[in-house]
Amino acid sequence: MPVGLAHGVLWAVGLLPAAIAALALPGESLAGTSAVLNALGRVSGIAGLGLMLVAAIFSVRIPGIDRLFGGLTSLWRTHHLMGGVSFLLLLAHPLLLSLAAAEVSIGAAVTVLFPATGGLATWLGWVALLLMMIFLAPSFAFFGPPRYQRWKHLHKLSGVAAVLALVHTWWLARSIPAPWSTVIWSTLALAAVLALAYALLLARRAHRYPYQVVSVAHPANNVVELNLRPLGESLRYQAGQFVYLTPRDRTLSAGQGEEHPYTISSAPEEANLRIAIKDLGDASRAIQSISEGSSVDVMGPYGAFFPAHGNEAELWIAGGIGVTPFLGRARHLASVGHPVDIQMIYCVQDESRALFAEELRALSEQIPGFRLTMHYFYQEGPLSVDFVRVHCEDCGERQAYVCGPGPLNGLARQVLLESGLPRHRYHSEEFNLL
Amino acid sequence: MKKLCYSAFVAFWSSIATLLALQAVATDEAPDTQAGAAVISLEELAVHNSEADCWMAIEGKVYNLSDYLPKHPTPASMLVPWCGKEATEGMRTKGYGRDHSPMAWEMLQTYEVGTLADGASAD
């Protein structure tokens, strides 16, 4: 199934209850402003809840499933967008219903929002909406950029909000015809519960691999590459994928027992797993001094940056720690030894920030058809169309893979599209919170 | 999406605040009338039993719903059988076990014409 279609199916499922409700609206629902506002209010509530539940269901990280959707990052992007749309609809929901009642009186409009007696269902809806404001505040940076752990903890409130919203909807349900209302909401609720149960109970056993830190390399003063030996079964993965890593080292100053996503930098054929981590936050800073011999749990693999079977000409653009998936792929290509046609442009501030540059140079001599070009910001300025054209004349005909900090990804996309690269040949991986 | 969601978040609370402010102002201007002062017997209620002249007793209060019937979401014919009668059951169950919304109950208040005479509301 094409990736776009897979994402479309998610939207369709989320909007299905609202579509049914809209079709079931009696004809009189559109007679007069008040009736239209009331109908819109109901349908927006149903659409908001439908999208919220679907976003919750597919936020469960099942290794392998994310490939159907073009990788976990792509799935997160849809989750983020769907959550935002759901939030907008659910904000509109009470306001529209209240405005609809304003035809009667301002008092009626206020009572719809704040019923004096017997409005428990309405108050449950309010609590759900307030919880949503709280758990989405960091996601949409209401009060500045979010801190990963706080965002993660607050996001757990979404479970409570979903349950309260379901009770609210079930209690007041009258827009979707009788049996269907129960069928639809029960199915979505059951799917959400199953997804959560899977995430909390099964996934931890099925896709969690214990490893031990054998050695820690320091390619730069703020980057480590952990060399991990499997304590049981080894993780099977493809080059460029990523994992959620949970360090168990009790001496860590932060992030002990917390899972964070990191890219695998080793080749799949290697006996040990290597993961390169740059100091970008509290947990990744603490992990710079992880003890050798300590254990870690690895969950994954996730991501579909590189195609499973690709033999087209490729252009790689890496920036900073975004070099890791390319490093993993280059190490893999070196061990396979087949000729390739890959041009890599590695963007860094200056020579001292070029992580793994020595190894990449050696790999470019070893792998037939792999060319490495360094782009130093202090010499060349920002990446430009001219630079790309000079070093990669046929870049428009290649598959382009870009991984770096957000601004570089944005710039590279612009430069490549201007250089004639068709949109569908552009692939990027991000490592910041959306 | 971040900016849009934040703007909507601010707009939402602004709207709520505006609505509450409007209500505060409106209440000052429109003091309660003598609605509900009349005491109405079941016999008197029973006289108003047609679509054109429809009164209903609901939870001890009597409402003149003649003007409202054309606006009701389901056809007036569904409601006419309740005209001139104690209609709490119809209001609470809609005939299939679902209560009316808080909005519907609030709208009802505007049609109040009196209180049902004591002892008359027993089924």
Coordinates of C-alpha atoms in Angstrom, one line a residue:
Chain A
M1 CA 0.0 0.0 0.0
P2 CA 1.4 3.4 -0.9
V3 CA 2.5 5.5 2.1
G4 CA 0.1 8.4 1.3
L5 CA -2.9 6.0 1.1
A6 CA -1.9 4.4 4.5
H7 CA -2.0 7.9 6.1
G8 CA -5.3 8.6 4.3
V9 CA -6.9 5.5 5.8
L10 CA -6.0 6.8 9.3
W11 CA -7.7 10.1 8.6
A12 CA -10.7 8.4 7.1
V13 CA -11.2 6.1 10.1
G14 CA -10.9 9.1 12.5
L15 CA -13.5 11.1 10.5
L16 CA -15.9 8.2 9.9
P17 CA -18.1 8.8 13.0
A18 CA -18.4 12.4 12.1
A19 CA -19.4 11.5 8.5
I20 CA -22.1 9.1 9.7
A21 CA -23.4 11.8 12.2
A22 CA -23.5 14.4 9.4
L23 CA -25.4 12.0 7.1
A24 CA -27.8 11.1 9.9
L25 CA -28.7 14.8 10.6
P26 CA -32.4 15.3 10.1
G27 CA -33.3 17.8 7.4
E28 CA -34.6 20.4 10.0
S29 CA -31.0 20.6 11.3
L30 CA -30.2 23.0 8.6
A31 CA -33.2 25.3 9.0
G32 CA -31.9 28.5 10.5
T33 CA -28.6 29.8 11.9
S34 CA -29.1 28.3 15.3
A35 CA -29.9 24.8 14.0
V36 CA -26.8 24.9 11.7
L37 CA -24.6 26.0 14.5
N38 CA -26.0 23.3 16.7
A39 CA -25.4 20.7 14.0
L40 CA -21.8 21.9 13.4
G41 CA -21.2 21.9 17.1
R42 CA -22.2 18.3 17.4
V43 CA -20.4 17.1 14.4
S44 CA -17.2 18.9 15.4
G45 CA -17.3 17.2 18.8
I46 CA -17.7 13.8 17.1
A47 CA -15.0 14.5 14.6
G48 CA -12.6 15.7 17.3
L49 CA -13.1 12.6 19.5
G50 CA -12.8 10.3 16.5
L51 CA -9.5 11.8 15.4
M52 CA -8.2 11.9 19.0
L53 CA -8.9 8.2 19.5
V54 CA -7.3 7.2 16.2
A55 CA -4.3 9.4 16.9
A56 CA -4.0 7.6 20.3
I57 CA -4.4 4.1 18.7
F58 CA -1.6 4.5 16.2
S59 CA 0.7 6.3 18.6
V60 CA 1.6 2.8 19.8
R61 CA 5.0 2.0 18.5
I62 CA 4.9 -1.5 17.0
P63 CA 8.3 -2.2 15.4
G64 CA 7.8 -3.0 11.7
I65 CA 4.3 -1.5 11.4
D66 CA 5.7 2.0 11.0
R67 CA 7.3 1.0 7.7
L68 CA 3.8 0.8 6.1
F69 CA 3.5 4.5 6.9
G70 CA 7.0 5.5 5.7
G71 CA 8.6 5.2 9.2
L72 CA 7.9 6.2 12.7
T73 CA 8.8 9.9 12.1
S74 CA 6.3 10.1 9.3
L75 CA 3.7 8.5 11.6
W76 CA 4.5 10.9 14.4
R77 CA 4.0 13.8 12.0
T78 CA 0.5 12.6 11.1
H79 CA -0.2 11.9 14.8
H80 CA 0.9 15.5 15.6
L81 CA -1.3 17.0 12.9
M82 CA -4.3 14.8 13.7
G83 CA -4.0 15.8 17.4
G84 CA -3.9 19.5 16.4
V85 CA -6.9 19.2 14.2
S86 CA -8.8 17.2 16.9
F87 CA -7.9 20.0 19.4
L88 CA -9.2 22.7 17.1
L89 CA -12.5 20.8 16.5
L90 CA -12.9 20.2 20.2
L91 CA -12.4 23.8 21.1
A92 CA -15.0 24.8 18.5
H93 CA -17.5 22.1 19.8
P94 CA -18.7 23.8 23.0
L95 CA -18.5 27.3 21.5
L96 CA -20.7 26.3 18.5
L97 CA -23.3 24.7 20.8
S98 CA -23.3 27.7 23.0
L99 CA -23.7 30.1 20.1
A100 CA -26.6 27.9 18.9
A101 CA -28.4 28.5 22.2
A102 CA -27.7 32.2 22.1
E103 CA -30.8 32.4 19.8
V104 CA -32.9 31.8 23.0
S105 CA -30.9 34.0 25.3
I106 CA -27.3 34.8 26.4
G107 CA -28.3 33.0 29.6
A108 CA -29.1 29.9 27.6
A109 CA -25.7 30.1 25.8
V110 CA -23.9 30.3 29.2
T111 CA -26.0 27.4 30.7
V112 CA -25.0 25.2 27.8
L113 CA -21.4 25.7 28.7
F114 CA -21.9 25.8 32.5
P115 CA -25.1 23.9 33.4
A116 CA -26.3 24.7 36.9
T117 CA -27.7 21.3 37.8
G118 CA -27.7 17.8 36.4
G119 CA -25.1 18.6 33.8
L120 CA -22.6 16.0 34.9
A121 CA -22.0 14.9 31.3
T122 CA -21.2 18.4 30.3
W123 CA -18.8 18.8 33.2
L124 CA -17.0 15.6 32.2
G125 CA -16.6 17.1 28.7
W126 CA -15.1 20.1 30.3
V127 CA -12.6 18.1 32.4
A128 CA -11.6 16.2 29.2
L129 CA -11.1 19.4 27.3
L130 CA -9.0 21.0 30.1
L131 CA -6.9 17.9 30.3
M132 CA -6.4 18.1 26.6
M133 CA -5.2 21.7 26.9
I134 CA -2.7 20.6 29.5
F135 CA -1.4 17.6 27.7
L136 CA -1.1 19.4 24.4
A137 CA 0.4 22.6 25.8
P138 CA 4.0 21.3 25.5
S139 CA 3.2 19.5 22.1
F140 CA 2.3 22.8 20.5
A141 CA 4.8 24.8 22.6
F142 CA 2.1 27.1 24.2
F143 CA 4.6 28.1 26.9
G144 CA 8.0 27.8 25.1
P145 CA 9.8 24.7 23.8
P146 CA 8.9 21.5 25.6
R147 CA 11.2 19.4 27.8
Y148 CA 11.0 15.8 26.6
Q149 CA 10.2 14.1 29.9
R150 CA 7.6 16.6 31.0
W151 CA 6.0 16.4 27.6
K152 CA 6.0 12.7 27.8
H153 CA 4.5 12.6 31.4
L154 CA 1.8 15.2 30.6
H155 CA 0.9 13.3 27.4
K156 CA -0.2 10.4 29.5
L157 CA -3.2 12.5 30.6
S158 CA -4.5 11.9 27.1
G159 CA -5.7 8.5 28.3
V160 CA -7.8 10.0 31.1
A161 CA -9.1 12.7 28.7
A162 CA -10.1 10.1 26.1
V163 CA -12.1 8.1 28.7
L164 CA -13.9 11.2 30.0
A165 CA -14.7 12.4 26.5
L166 CA -16.1 8.9 25.6
V167 CA -18.4 9.0 28.7
H168 CA -19.4 12.5 27.8
T169 CA -20.2 11.5 24.2
W170 CA -22.0 8.3 25.2
W171 CA -24.1 10.1 27.7
L172 CA -25.2 12.9 25.3
A173 CA -25.1 10.9 22.1
R174 CA -28.0 11.6 19.9
S175 CA -26.4 12.6 16.6
I176 CA -25.4 9.1 15.3
P177 CA -28.4 6.7 15.0
A178 CA -28.9 4.5 18.0
P179 CA -27.1 1.1 17.3
W180 CA -24.3 2.7 15.3
S181 CA -23.4 5.2 18.0
T182 CA -22.7 2.4 20.4
V183 CA -21.0 0.2 17.8
I184 CA -18.6 3.0 16.6
W185 CA -17.6 4.4 20.0
S186 CA -17.2 0.9 21.5
T187 CA -15.0 -0.2 18.6
L188 CA -12.8 2.8 18.8
A189 CA -12.6 2.6 22.6
L190 CA -11.8 -1.1 22.5
A191 CA -9.1 -0.5 19.9
A192 CA -7.6 2.2 22.0
V193 CA -7.6 0.0 25.1
L194 CA -6.1 -2.9 23.2
A195 CA -3.4 -0.6 21.7
L196 CA -2.6 0.7 25.2
A197 CA -2.6 -2.8 26.7
Y198 CA -0.2 -3.9 23.9
A199 CA 2.1 -1.0 24.5
L200 CA 2.2 -1.4 28.2
L201 CA 2.3 -5.2 28.5
L202 CA 3.2 -7.1 25.3
A203 CA 5.5 -4.7 23.5
R204 CA 7.9 -4.5 26.4
R205 CA 8.5 -8.2 26.2
A206 CA 8.2 -8.8 22.5
H207 CA 10.4 -6.0 21.2
R208 CA 12.8 -5.3 24.2
Y209 CA 16.3 -6.5 23.9
P210 CA 18.8 -6.3 26.8
Y211 CA 22.3 -5.2 25.9
Q212 CA 25.5 -4.4 27.9
V213 CA 27.7 -1.4 27.3
V214 CA 31.1 -2.9 26.3
S215 CA 32.9 0.3 25.4
V216 CA 32.3 4.0 24.9
A217 CA 34.0 5.9 22.1
H218 CA 34.2 9.7 22.1
P219 CA 34.3 11.0 18.5
A220 CA 33.9 14.5 19.9
N221 CA 33.6 16.1 23.3
N222 CA 29.8 16.1 23.2
V223 CA 29.2 12.9 21.3
V224 CA 29.6 9.3 22.4
E225 CA 29.3 6.1 20.4
L226 CA 28.1 3.2 22.6
N227 CA 29.2 -0.3 21.7
L228 CA 26.6 -2.7 23.0
R229 CA 26.9 -6.5 23.3
P230 CA 23.6 -8.5 23.2
L231 CA 22.8 -10.2 26.5
G232 CA 20.1 -12.3 24.8
E233 CA 18.7 -12.3 21.3
S234 CA 20.2 -9.6 19.0
L235 CA 18.0 -6.9 17.5
R236 CA 17.5 -7.4 13.8
Y237 CA 17.5 -4.1 11.9
Q238 CA 18.3 -2.3 8.7
A239 CA 21.0 0.4 8.3
G240 CA 19.7 3.8 9.3
Q241 CA 16.9 2.7 11.6
F242 CA 16.6 3.8 15.2
V243 CA 15.7 2.4 18.6
Y244 CA 14.4 3.6 21.9
L245 CA 17.2 3.1 24.4
T246 CA 16.7 2.8 28.2
P247 CA 19.9 3.1 30.2
R248 CA 19.9 1.1 33.5
D249 CA 23.1 2.7 34.8
R250 CA 22.3 3.9 38.4
T251 CA 25.2 6.4 38.4
L252 CA 23.6 8.5 35.6
S253 CA 22.7 12.0 36.7
A254 CA 19.6 12.0 34.4
G255 CA 17.6 9.8 32.2
Q256 CA 18.2 6.5 34.1
G257 CA 15.3 4.2 33.3
E258 CA 13.9 6.6 30.7
E259 CA 13.6 5.7 27.1
H260 CA 14.8 8.0 24.4
P261 CA 15.1 7.5 20.6
Y262 CA 18.6 7.2 19.1
T263 CA 19.9 6.2 15.7
I264 CA 21.8 3.0 15.1
S265 CA 25.2 3.7 13.7
S266 CA 26.4 0.1 13.2
A267 CA 25.9 -2.1 10.2
P268 CA 23.3 -4.9 10.6
E269 CA 26.0 -7.6 10.1
E270 CA 28.0 -6.5 13.1
A271 CA 27.7 -8.7 16.2
N272 CA 27.5 -5.7 18.5
L273 CA 25.1 -2.8 18.2
R274 CA 26.5 0.7 18.0
I275 CA 24.6 3.9 18.8
A276 CA 25.9 7.4 18.5
I277 CA 24.5 10.0 20.8
K278 CA 25.0 13.7 20.9
D279 CA 24.5 15.9 24.0
L280 CA 21.2 17.6 23.0
G281 CA 19.3 17.4 26.3
D282 CA 19.5 16.3 30.0
A283 CA 19.3 12.6 29.3
S284 CA 21.7 12.6 26.3
R285 CA 24.1 14.8 28.3
A286 CA 24.1 12.4 31.2
I287 CA 24.6 9.4 28.9
Q288 CA 27.9 10.9 27.8
S289 CA 29.4 9.5 31.0
I290 CA 27.5 6.1 31.0
S291 CA 29.5 3.3 32.8
E292 CA 31.1 0.5 30.8
G293 CA 29.6 -2.8 31.9
S294 CA 26.2 -1.2 32.7
S295 CA 23.1 -2.6 31.0
V296 CA 20.6 -0.9 28.6
D297 CA 17.3 -2.0 27.1
V298 CA 16.8 -1.5 23.4
M299 CA 13.3 -1.4 21.8
G300 CA 12.8 -1.3 18.1
P301 CA 13.8 -1.1 15.4
Y302 CA 11.8 1.8 13.9
G303 CA 12.1 4.0 10.9
A304 CA 12.1 3.5 7.1
F305 CA 14.7 6.2 6.1
F306 CA 16.3 4.1 3.4
P307 CA 14.3 1.7 1.2
A308 CA 14.6 -2.0 2.1
H309 CA 15.9 -2.7 -1.4
G310 CA 17.3 0.3 -3.2
N311 CA 19.6 0.2 -6.2
E312 CA 19.1 3.7 -7.6
A313 CA 21.7 6.4 -7.5
E314 CA 21.5 8.3 -4.3
L315 CA 22.4 11.7 -2.9
W316 CA 23.0 12.0 0.9
I317 CA 23.0 15.2 2.8
A318 CA 24.0 15.0 6.4
G319 CA 24.4 17.6 9.1
G320 CA 26.0 17.3 12.5
I321 CA 24.8 14.2 14.4
G322 CA 22.4 13.5 11.5
V323 CA 25.4 11.7 10.0
T324 CA 24.6 8.6 12.1
P325 CA 22.1 6.8 9.7
F326 CA 24.5 7.4 6.8
L327 CA 27.4 6.1 8.9
G328 CA 25.4 2.9 9.6
R329 CA 24.6 2.6 5.9
A330 CA 28.2 3.2 4.7
R331 CA 29.5 0.7 7.2
H332 CA 26.9 -1.8 5.8
L333 CA 27.8 -1.1 2.2
A334 CA 31.5 -1.5 3.0
S335 CA 30.9 -5.0 4.4
V336 CA 28.6 -5.9 1.5
G337 CA 31.2 -4.6 -1.1
H338 CA 28.8 -4.2 -4.0
P339 CA 29.4 -1.1 -6.3
V340 CA 27.0 1.8 -5.6
D341 CA 26.4 5.3 -7.0
I342 CA 26.2 7.5 -4.0
Q343 CA 27.2 11.1 -3.5
M344 CA 27.4 12.3 0.1
I345 CA 27.5 16.0 1.1
Y346 CA 28.4 16.3 4.7
C347 CA 27.6 19.7 6.1
V348 CA 29.4 20.9 9.3
Q349 CA 30.5 24.2 10.8
D350 CA 34.2 23.5 10.5
E351 CA 36.7 20.6 10.5
S352 CA 36.6 20.1 14.3
R353 CA 32.8 19.4 14.2
A354 CA 33.0 16.8 11.5
L355 CA 32.0 13.7 13.4
F356 CA 33.3 10.4 12.0
A357 CA 34.9 12.3 9.1
E358 CA 38.0 10.2 9.1
E359 CA 36.1 6.9 9.0
L360 CA 33.8 8.2 6.3
R361 CA 36.8 9.2 4.2
A362 CA 38.2 5.7 4.6
L363 CA 34.8 4.2 3.7
S364 CA 34.5 6.3 0.6
E365 CA 37.8 4.9 -0.6
Q366 CA 36.7 1.4 0.3
I367 CA 33.2 1.4 -1.2
P368 CA 33.2 1.4 -5.1
G369 CA 31.1 4.4 -6.3
F370 CA 30.7 6.2 -2.9
R371 CA 31.9 9.8 -3.1
L372 CA 32.2 12.1 0.0
T373 CA 32.1 15.9 -0.3
M374 CA 32.6 18.0 2.8
H375 CA 30.7 21.3 3.1
Y376 CA 32.1 23.7 5.7
F377 CA 29.8 26.5 6.7
Y378 CA 32.6 28.8 7.7
Q379 CA 34.1 28.6 4.2
E380 CA 31.0 28.1 1.9
G381 CA 28.2 29.8 3.9
P382 CA 24.8 28.0 3.9
L383 CA 24.3 25.1 1.5
S384 CA 23.4 26.5 -1.9
V385 CA 22.0 25.3 -5.2
D386 CA 25.4 26.1 -6.8
F387 CA 27.3 24.0 -4.4
V388 CA 24.9 21.0 -4.9
R389 CA 25.1 21.4 -8.7
V390 CA 28.9 21.6 -8.8
H391 CA 29.3 18.4 -6.7
C392 CA 26.3 16.5 -8.0
E393 CA 25.3 17.4 -11.6
D394 CA 22.6 14.8 -11.8
C395 CA 21.1 15.4 -8.4
G396 CA 17.6 15.8 -9.8
E397 CA 17.7 12.2 -11.0
R398 CA 18.8 10.7 -7.7
Q399 CA 17.0 9.6 -4.6
A400 CA 17.9 12.2 -2.0
Y401 CA 18.2 11.4 1.7
V402 CA 18.6 14.3 4.2
C403 CA 19.2 14.0 7.9
G404 CA 20.3 16.9 10.1
P405 CA 19.1 19.6 12.4
G406 CA 15.7 21.2 11.5
P407 CA 17.1 24.3 9.8
L408 CA 19.5 22.2 7.6
N409 CA 16.7 19.9 6.6
G410 CA 14.5 22.8 5.6
L411 CA 17.4 24.4 3.6
A412 CA 18.4 21.2 1.9
R413 CA 14.8 20.5 0.9
Q414 CA 14.6 24.0 -0.7
V415 CA 17.9 23.7 -2.4
L416 CA 17.2 20.3 -3.8
L417 CA 13.7 21.2 -5.1
E418 CA 15.2 24.3 -6.7
S419 CA 17.9 22.1 -8.3
G420 CA 15.1 20.1 -10.0
L421 CA 14.6 17.2 -7.7
P422 CA 11.1 15.9 -7.9
R423 CA 9.3 16.0 -4.5
H424 CA 8.8 12.2 -4.3
R425 CA 12.5 11.6 -4.4
Y426 CA 13.2 13.7 -1.3
H427 CA 13.4 11.7 2.0
S428 CA 14.3 13.2 5.3
E429 CA 14.6 12.0 8.9
E430 CA 14.4 14.4 11.8
F431 CA 15.6 14.0 15.3
N432 CA 13.9 16.8 17.1
L433 CA 10.5 16.7 18.8
L434 CA 8.0 17.7 16.2
Chain B
M1 CA 0.1 24.0 13.5
K2 CA 1.8 25.3 16.7
K3 CA 0.8 28.9 16.1
L4 CA -2.7 27.9 14.9
C5 CA -3.3 25.8 18.0
Y6 CA -2.0 28.5 20.3
S7 CA -4.2 31.1 18.6
A8 CA -7.2 28.9 18.9
F9 CA -6.5 28.3 22.6
V10 CA -6.4 32.0 23.2
A11 CA -9.4 32.7 21.1
F12 CA -11.3 30.0 22.9
W13 CA -10.8 31.6 26.4
S14 CA -11.5 35.0 25.0
S15 CA -14.8 33.8 23.6
I16 CA -15.8 32.2 26.9
A17 CA -14.8 35.4 28.8
T18 CA -16.8 37.6 26.3
L19 CA -19.9 35.3 26.7
L20 CA -19.7 35.5 30.5
A21 CA -19.3 39.3 30.3
L22 CA -22.3 39.6 28.0
Q23 CA -24.3 37.5 30.4
A24 CA -23.3 39.7 33.4
V25 CA -24.4 42.8 31.4
A26 CA -27.6 41.2 30.1
T27 CA -28.7 40.0 33.5
D28 CA -28.5 43.6 34.8
E29 CA -30.8 44.8 32.1
A30 CA -33.4 42.1 32.1
P31 CA -34.6 41.3 35.6
D32 CA -36.9 38.2 36.0
T33 CA -40.5 38.7 35.1
Q34 CA -43.4 37.1 37.0
A35 CA -42.9 34.0 35.0
G36 CA -44.1 30.9 36.8
A37 CA -46.4 32.9 39.1
A38 CA -49.6 31.3 37.8
V39 CA -50.8 28.0 39.3
I40 CA -52.3 25.8 36.7
S41 CA -54.5 22.7 37.2
L42 CA -54.4 19.5 35.1
E43 CA -57.9 20.5 33.8
E44 CA -56.7 23.8 32.6
L45 CA -53.6 22.2 31.1
A46 CA -55.7 19.7 29.2
V47 CA -57.5 22.5 27.3
H48 CA -54.2 23.4 25.5
N49 CA -53.8 20.1 23.6
S50 CA -53.4 21.1 20.0
E51 CA -50.4 21.9 17.7
A52 CA -51.6 25.5 17.6
D53 CA -52.1 25.8 21.3
C54 CA -49.8 23.4 23.1
W55 CA -49.0 23.5 26.8
M56 CA -47.0 20.8 28.6
A57 CA -46.3 20.1 32.3
I58 CA -42.8 19.0 32.9
E59 CA -41.4 18.4 36.4
G60 CA -43.9 20.6 38.1
K61 CA -43.7 23.6 35.7
V62 CA -46.1 24.4 32.9
Y63 CA -44.7 25.6 29.5
N64 CA -46.5 27.1 26.5
L65 CA -44.6 25.4 23.6
S66 CA -47.0 26.6 20.8
D67 CA -44.3 28.8 19.3
Y68 CA -41.6 26.3 19.7
L69 CA -43.2 23.3 18.0
P70 CA -42.1 24.4 14.5
K71 CA -38.5 24.7 15.6
H72 CA -38.2 21.3 17.2
P73 CA -35.7 19.0 15.4
T74 CA -38.2 16.2 15.0
P75 CA -41.6 16.9 13.3
A76 CA -44.3 18.6 15.5
S77 CA -46.5 15.5 15.1
M78 CA -44.1 13.6 17.4
L79 CA -44.8 16.2 20.2
V80 CA -48.5 16.9 19.7
P81 CA -49.6 13.8 21.6
W82 CA -48.0 15.3 24.7
C83 CA -49.8 18.6 24.4
G84 CA -52.1 19.3 27.3
K85 CA -50.5 16.6 29.4
E86 CA -47.8 15.9 32.0
A87 CA -44.9 15.4 29.6
T88 CA -41.9 14.8 31.9
E89 CA -41.4 11.3 30.5
G90 CA -41.2 12.6 27.0
M91 CA -38.7 15.3 27.9
R92 CA -36.6 12.9 29.9
T93 CA -36.6 9.9 27.5
K94 CA -37.5 11.3 24.0
G95 CA -39.4 8.0 23.8
Y96 CA -36.2 5.9 23.6
G97 CA -34.5 6.4 26.9
R98 CA -32.3 9.4 26.2
D99 CA -32.6 12.7 28.1
H100 CA -32.7 16.0 26.3
S101 CA -29.5 18.1 26.3
P102 CA -28.8 20.7 28.9
M103 CA -29.4 23.3 26.1
A104 CA -32.9 21.9 25.5
W105 CA -33.7 22.1 29.2
E106 CA -32.4 25.7 29.3
M107 CA -34.4 26.7 26.3
L108 CA -37.5 25.2 27.9
Q109 CA -37.3 27.8 30.8
T110 CA -38.0 30.6 28.4
Y111 CA -41.5 29.1 27.6
E112 CA -42.6 28.8 31.2
V113 CA -46.1 30.1 32.0
G114 CA -46.8 28.7 35.5
T115 CA -46.6 26.0 38.0
L116 CA -48.6 22.8 38.0
A117 CA -51.1 22.8 40.9
D118 CA -50.0 20.7 44.0
G119 CA -50.7 17.0 43.8
A120 CA -51.5 17.3 40.1
S121 CA -48.2 16.1 38.8
A122 CA -48.6 12.5 40.1
D123 CA -48.7 10.1 37.2

